[in-house]
PDB file of C-alpha atoms in Angstrom:
ATOM      1  CA  MET M 236      82.680  52.435  79.538  1.00  0.00           C
ATOM      2  CA  LYS M 237      85.945  52.928  80.875  1.00  0.00           C
ATOM      3  CA  THR M 238      86.668  55.476  78.859  1.00  0.00           C
ATOM      4  CA  LYS M 239      82.449  57.298  80.265  1.00  0.00           C
ATOM      5  CA  ALA M 240      84.003  56.812  83.554  1.00  0.00           C
ATOM      6  CA  LEU M 241      87.124  58.467  82.708  1.00  0.00           C
ATOM      7  CA  LEU M 242      85.676  61.123  81.041  1.00  0.00           C
ATOM      8  CA  PHE M 243      83.058  61.744  83.652  1.00  0.00           C
ATOM      9  CA  GLY M 244      85.270  61.669  86.617  1.00  0.00           C
ATOM     10  CA  LEU M 245      87.788  64.513  84.593  1.00  0.00           C
ATOM     11  CA  PHE M 246      84.508  66.388  83.914  1.00  0.00           C
ATOM     12  CA  LEU M 247      83.775  66.257  87.698  1.00  0.00           C
ATOM     13  CA  LEU M 248      87.304  67.463  88.751  1.00  0.00           C
ATOM     14  CA  VAL M 249      87.211  70.400  85.592  1.00  0.00           C
ATOM     15  CA  ALA M 250      83.969  71.616  87.611  1.00  0.00           C
ATOM     16  CA  ALA M 251      85.498  70.968  90.945  1.00  0.00           C
ATOM     17  CA  VAL M 252      88.575  73.385  90.642  1.00  0.00           C
ATOM     18  CA  GLN M 253      86.107  75.598  88.718  1.00  0.00           C
ATOM     19  CA  LEU M 254      84.171  76.224  92.019  1.00  0.00           C
ATOM     20  CA  TYR M 255      86.846  75.698  94.384  1.00  0.00           C
ATOM     21  CA  ILE M 256      89.185  78.985  92.624  1.00  0.00           C
ATOM     22  CA  PRO M 257      86.603  81.627  92.836  1.00  0.00           C
ATOM     23  CA  ALA M 258      85.801  80.271  96.239  1.00  0.00           C
ATOM     24  CA  GLU M 259      89.209  80.414  97.720  1.00  0.00           C
ATOM     25  CA  MET M 260      89.581  84.359  96.059  1.00  0.00           C
ATOM     26  CA  ILE M 261      86.067  85.525  97.831  1.00  0.00           C
ATOM     27  CA  SER M 262      87.829  83.418 100.981  1.00  0.00           C
ATOM     28  CA  HIS M 263      90.753  85.362 100.935  1.00  0.00           C
ATOM     29  CA  ASN M 264      89.373  88.983 100.474  1.00  0.00           C
ATOM     30  CA  GLU M 265      86.396  88.341 103.036  1.00  0.00           C
ATOM     31  CA  ASN M 266      89.469  87.203 105.535  1.00  0.00           C
ATOM     32  CA  ILE M 267      90.968  90.547 104.470  1.00  0.00           C
ATOM     33  CA  ILE M 268      88.077  92.219 105.204  1.00  0.00           C
ATOM     34  CA  SER M 269      86.487  90.559 108.811  1.00  0.00           C
ATOM     35  CA  THR M 270      90.529  90.347 109.950  1.00  0.00           C
ATOM     36  CA  GLY M 271      92.851  93.542 108.146  1.00  0.00           C
ATOM     37  CA  THR M 272      93.586  96.473 109.189  1.00  0.00           C
ATOM     38  CA  VAL M 273      90.849  99.237 108.184  1.00  0.00           C
ATOM     39  CA  LEU M 274      91.987 102.757 106.599  1.00  0.00           C
ATOM     40  CA  LYS M 275      90.017 105.749 104.854  1.00  0.00           C
ATOM     41  CA  PHE M 276      91.593 106.673 101.588  1.00  0.00           C
ATOM     42  CA  LYS M 277      90.484 109.805  99.911  1.00  0.00           C
ATOM     43  CA  CYS M 278      89.021 110.139  96.671  1.00  0.00           C
ATOM     44  CA  GLU M 279      89.658 112.655  94.545  1.00  0.00           C
ATOM     45  CA  PRO M 280      88.036 113.429  90.814  1.00  0.00           C
ATOM     46  CA  VAL M 281      88.601 111.707  88.250  1.00  0.00           C
ATOM     47  CA  ASP M 282      88.888 112.726  84.725  1.00  0.00           C
ATOM     48  CA  PRO M 283      88.346 111.935  82.163  1.00  0.00           C
ATOM     49  CA  TYR M 284      85.257 109.286  81.765  1.00  0.00           C
ATOM     50  CA  ASP M 285      85.775 105.897  80.077  1.00  0.00           C
ATOM     51  CA  PRO M 286      82.835 104.414  78.476  1.00  0.00           C
ATOM     52  CA  PHE M 287      84.127 100.929  78.585  1.00  0.00           C
ATOM     53  CA  ARG M 288      84.285 100.304  81.965  1.00  0.00           C
ATOM     54  CA  GLY M 289      82.449  97.943  83.285  1.00  0.00           C
ATOM     55  CA  LYS M 290      79.449  98.210  86.116  1.00  0.00           C
ATOM     56  CA  TYR M 291      81.923  99.639  88.411  1.00  0.00           C
ATOM     57  CA  ILE M 292      83.019 102.689  89.524  1.00  0.00           C
ATOM     58  CA  TYR M 293      86.458 103.828  89.088  1.00  0.00           C
ATOM     59  CA  LEU M 294      87.858 105.032  91.778  1.00  0.00           C
ATOM     60  CA  ARG M 295      91.323 107.562  92.282  1.00  0.00           C
ATOM     61  CA  PHE M 296      92.701 108.433  95.274  1.00  0.00           C
ATOM     62  CA  ALA M 297      94.708 111.488  97.150  1.00  0.00           C
ATOM     63  CA  ASN M 298      97.830 111.493  99.259  1.00  0.00           C
ATOM     64  CA  ARG M 299      99.419 108.889  96.664  1.00  0.00           C
ATOM     65  CA  THR M 300     103.018 111.217  96.645  1.00  0.00           C
ATOM     66  CA  VAL M 301     105.769 110.617  99.215  1.00  0.00           C
ATOM     67  CA  VAL M 302     109.000 112.202  99.967  1.00  0.00           C
ATOM     68  CA  VAL M 303     112.100 109.584  99.782  1.00  0.00           C
ATOM     69  CA  ASN M 304     115.911 109.237 100.185  1.00  0.00           C
ATOM     70  CA  LYS M 305     117.683 109.716  97.394  1.00  0.00           C
ATOM     71  CA  ALA M 306     119.949 107.323  97.579  1.00  0.00           C
ATOM     72  CA  ASP M 307     117.500 104.728  97.641  1.00  0.00           C
ATOM     73  CA  ASN M 308     117.208 105.455  94.042  1.00  0.00           C
ATOM     74  CA  TYR M 309     113.348 104.277  93.488  1.00  0.00           C
ATOM     75  CA  GLN M 310     112.813 103.831  90.016  1.00  0.00           C
ATOM     76  CA  PHE M 311     109.521 103.476  87.647  1.00  0.00           C
ATOM     77  CA  ASN M 312     107.196 100.724  87.844  1.00  0.00           C
ATOM     78  CA  GLN M 313     109.114  98.768  91.199  1.00  0.00           C
ATOM     79  CA  LYS M 314     107.220  97.024  93.721  1.00  0.00           C
ATOM     80  CA  ILE M 315     107.504  98.540  97.233  1.00  0.00           C
ATOM     81  CA  TYR M 316     105.672  98.371 100.427  1.00  0.00           C
ATOM     82  CA  ALA M 317     104.219 100.897 102.486  1.00  0.00           C
ATOM     83  CA  THR M 318     102.860 101.098 105.677  1.00  0.00           C
ATOM     84  CA  PHE M 319     100.071 103.864 107.029  1.00  0.00           C
ATOM     85  CA  LYS M 320      99.415 106.128 109.418  1.00  0.00           C
ATOM     86  CA  GLN M 321      96.654 108.692 109.705  1.00  0.00           C
ATOM     87  CA  ASP M 322      96.005 112.147 109.169  1.00  0.00           C
ATOM     88  CA  LYS M 323      94.580 114.895 111.212  1.00  0.00           C
ATOM     89  CA  GLU M 324      91.430 114.053 109.353  1.00  0.00           C
ATOM     90  CA  GLY M 325      91.678 110.611 109.996  1.00  0.00           C
ATOM     91  CA  PHE M 326      92.505 109.239 106.298  1.00  0.00           C
ATOM     92  CA  ALA M 327      95.623 107.256 105.482  1.00  0.00           C
ATOM     93  CA  VAL M 328      98.577 108.705 103.926  1.00  0.00           C
ATOM     94  CA  MET M 329     101.901 106.042 103.585  1.00  0.00           C
ATOM     95  CA  ASP M 330     103.988 106.895 106.933  1.00  0.00           C
ATOM     96  CA  LYS M 331     106.875 104.271 105.804  1.00  0.00           C
ATOM     97  CA  ILE M 332     108.085 102.779 102.609  1.00  0.00           C
ATOM     98  CA  TYR M 333     110.093  99.938 102.161  1.00  0.00           C
ATOM     99  CA  SER M 334     112.272  97.972  99.243  1.00  0.00           C
ATOM    100  CA  LYS M 335     111.882  94.703 100.811  1.00  0.00           C
ATOM    101  CA  GLN M 336     108.294  93.467 102.184  1.00  0.00           C
ATOM    102  CA  PRO M 337     107.924  94.045 106.525  1.00  0.00           C
ATOM    103  CA  THR M 338     108.354  91.465 108.629  1.00  0.00           C
ATOM    104  CA  GLN M 339     107.048  92.717 111.925  1.00  0.00           C
ATOM    105  CA  ARG M 340     103.631  94.087 110.729  1.00  0.00           C
ATOM    106  CA  THR M 341     100.337  92.624 108.471  1.00  0.00           C
ATOM    107  CA  ASP M 342      99.426  95.998 108.181  1.00  0.00           C
ATOM    108  CA  PHE M 343     101.029  96.840 104.970  1.00  0.00           C
ATOM    109  CA  LEU M 344     100.319  97.156 101.419  1.00  0.00           C
ATOM    110  CA  GLU M 345     102.471  96.120  98.167  1.00  0.00           C
ATOM    111  CA  ILE M 346     102.118  98.956  95.732  1.00  0.00           C
ATOM    112  CA  LYS M 347     103.958 100.334  92.534  1.00  0.00           C
ATOM    113  CA  ILE M 348     105.840 103.124  91.773  1.00  0.00           C
ATOM    114  CA  ASP M 349     103.584 105.226  89.467  1.00  0.00           C
ATOM    115  CA  TYR M 350     106.563 107.843  88.346  1.00  0.00           C
ATOM    116  CA  THR M 351     109.597 109.463  90.478  1.00  0.00           C
ATOM    117  CA  ASN M 352     110.456 113.001  90.520  1.00  0.00           C
ATOM    118  CA  ASN M 353     114.133 113.713  91.303  1.00  0.00           C
ATOM    119  CA  TYR M 354     114.446 116.803  89.502  1.00  0.00           C
ATOM    120  CA  ASP M 355     113.840 118.956  93.012  1.00  0.00           C
ATOM    121  CA  SER M 356     116.592 119.052  95.497  1.00  0.00           C
ATOM    122  CA  ILE M 357     114.415 116.219  97.450  1.00  0.00           C
ATOM    123  CA  GLU M 358     112.819 113.385  95.556  1.00  0.00           C
ATOM    124  CA  LYS M 359     109.213 112.023  95.669  1.00  0.00           C
ATOM    125  CA  ILE M 360     107.755 109.212  94.198  1.00  0.00           C
ATOM    126  CA  SER M 361     104.122 108.856  93.151  1.00  0.00           C
ATOM    127  CA  VAL M 362     102.271 105.309  93.928  1.00  0.00           C
ATOM    128  CA  GLU M 363      99.578 103.067  92.030  1.00  0.00           C
ATOM    129  CA  TYR M 364      97.427 101.535  94.270  1.00  0.00           C
ATOM    130  CA  PRO M 365      96.540  98.235  93.284  1.00  0.00           C
ATOM    131  CA  PHE M 366      92.759  98.764  93.974  1.00  0.00           C
ATOM    132  CA  ASP M 367      91.126 101.521  91.797  1.00  0.00           C
ATOM    133  CA  ARG M 368      87.863 100.025  91.495  1.00  0.00           C
ATOM    134  CA  TYR M 369      84.229  99.167  93.395  1.00  0.00           C
ATOM    135  CA  TYR M 370      81.816  96.957  91.896  1.00  0.00           C
ATOM    136  CA  MET M 371      78.488  97.508  92.796  1.00  0.00           C
ATOM    137  CA  ASN M 372      74.784  96.165  91.365  1.00  0.00           C
ATOM    138  CA  GLU M 373      74.922  96.367  87.478  1.00  0.00           C
ATOM    139  CA  PHE M 374      71.885  98.626  88.130  1.00  0.00           C
ATOM    140  CA  LYS M 375      72.463 100.812  89.947  1.00  0.00           C
ATOM    141  CA  ALA M 376      76.104 101.278  89.185  1.00  0.00           C
ATOM    142  CA  PRO M 377      75.560 104.200  86.491  1.00  0.00           C
ATOM    143  CA  GLN M 378      73.669 106.596  89.013  1.00  0.00           C
ATOM    144  CA  ALA M 379      76.206 105.661  91.840  1.00  0.00           C
ATOM    145  CA  GLU M 380      78.850 106.634  89.583  1.00  0.00           C
ATOM    146  CA  GLN M 381      77.697 110.169  88.500  1.00  0.00           C
ATOM    147  CA  THR M 382      76.850 110.924  92.271  1.00  0.00           C
ATOM    148  CA  TYR M 383      80.668 109.804  92.803  1.00  0.00           C
ATOM    149  CA  ALA M 384      81.578 111.963  90.140  1.00  0.00           C
ATOM    150  CA  GLU M 385      79.203 114.659  91.587  1.00  0.00           C
ATOM    151  CA  SER M 386      80.321 114.585  94.899  1.00  0.00           C
ATOM    152  CA  VAL M 387      84.113 113.692  94.684  1.00  0.00           C
ATOM    153  CA  SER M 388      84.511 117.578  92.981  1.00  0.00           C
ATOM    154  CA  ASP M 389      82.273 119.238  95.541  1.00  0.00           C
ATOM    155  CA  ILE M 390      84.674 120.145  98.033  1.00  0.00           C
ATOM    156  CA  LYS M 391      81.919 120.602 100.974  1.00  0.00           C
ATOM    157  CA  LYS M 392      81.706 116.703 100.010  1.00  0.00           C
ATOM    158  CA  SER M 393      84.026 114.519 101.883  1.00  0.00           C
ATOM    159  CA  VAL M 394      84.262 110.992 100.042  1.00  0.00           C
ATOM    160  CA  TYR M 395      86.563 108.149 100.676  1.00  0.00           C
ATOM    161  CA  ALA M 396      87.181 104.184 100.081  1.00  0.00           C
ATOM    162  CA  GLU M 397      86.700 101.835 103.322  1.00  0.00           C
ATOM    163  CA  VAL M 398      90.185  99.745 102.343  1.00  0.00           C
ATOM    164  CA  ALA M 399      90.946  97.040 104.845  1.00  0.00           C
ATOM    165  CA  ILE M 400      94.684  95.537 104.185  1.00  0.00           C
ATOM    166  CA  LYS M 401      96.608  92.561 105.898  1.00  0.00           C
ATOM    167  CA  ASN M 402      99.746  91.153 104.542  1.00  0.00           C
ATOM    168  CA  GLY M 403     100.197  93.060 101.552  1.00  0.00           C
ATOM    169  CA  THR M 404      96.805  92.908  99.506  1.00  0.00           C
ATOM    170  CA  GLY M 405      94.249  95.936  99.711  1.00  0.00           C
ATOM    171  CA  VAL M 406      90.354  95.284  99.849  1.00  0.00           C
ATOM    172  CA  ILE M 407      87.900  97.920  99.350  1.00  0.00           C
ATOM    173  CA  LYS M 408      85.137  97.671 101.722  1.00  0.00           C
ATOM    174  CA  LYS M 409      83.083 100.645 100.567  1.00  0.00           C
ATOM    175  CA  VAL M 410      82.652 104.190  99.117  1.00  0.00           C
ATOM    176  CA  MET M 411      81.809 106.799 101.119  1.00  0.00           C
ATOM    177  CA  ILE M 412      80.049 110.059 100.616  1.00  0.00           C
ATOM    178  CA  ASP M 413      79.507 112.251 103.621  1.00  0.00           C
ATOM    179  CA  ASN M 414      79.910 109.085 105.981  1.00  0.00           C
ATOM    180  CA  GLN M 415      77.824 107.127 104.428  1.00  0.00           C
ATOM    181  CA  ALA M 416      77.724 103.915 101.866  1.00  0.00           C
ATOM    182  CA  ILE M 417      77.475 105.372  98.274  1.00  0.00           C
ATOM    183  CA  GLU M 418      74.236 102.873  98.293  1.00  0.00           C
ATOM    184  CA  ASP M 419      72.720 104.275 101.232  1.00  0.00           C
ATOM    185  CA  TYR M 420      73.789 108.023  99.874  1.00  0.00           C
ATOM    186  CA  VAL M 421      72.750 106.968  96.227  1.00  0.00           C
ATOM    187  CA  LYS M 422      68.753 105.802  97.354  1.00  0.00           C
ATOM    188  CA  LYS M 423      68.604 108.673  99.052  1.00  0.00           C
ATOM    189  CA  GLN M 424      69.187 111.351  96.616  1.00  0.00           C
ATOM    190  CA  PRO M 425      66.136 112.578  94.108  1.00  0.00           C
ATOM    191  CA  LYS M 426      66.017 111.115  90.823  1.00  0.00           C
TER     192      LYS M 426
END
């Protein structure tokens, strides 16, 4: 009898932990979305198509390169922190990068260096943003992905992701095509 009660108690504990972890992750992301600084990251075409991706849209962002001081000696895959400003069109561009987490601001993003170019007289680094997937309803994702690919290749269209950032974390709020959420944009397209 004691063994059954102990096993039942252990089962309840495991079930509670399994419910707590996803709830905590959702709560954390929702907090960033509601209280973080929202920036628009301009998207660019993705090549090639990967058939193994799940029910999401794979995003690639423009403005991932920044000029840095050669003396700072940045390395591939190094973790750095970036703050952003808006360009003349309202899109996010890196303003400053830091090798240590900023303490005076909450609107920074933790990123990794994708590659460095120190062959020129100046050094440039390209970064990898920690968000590149926009998850959607599994039945709407294929059409949205096709619409995204066509739109991002069309220079007449404005395609960007609204991303909330706070304390180093970024969460994609929505993907926009011509100032409409992609879900709404897809609904208006001819079948």
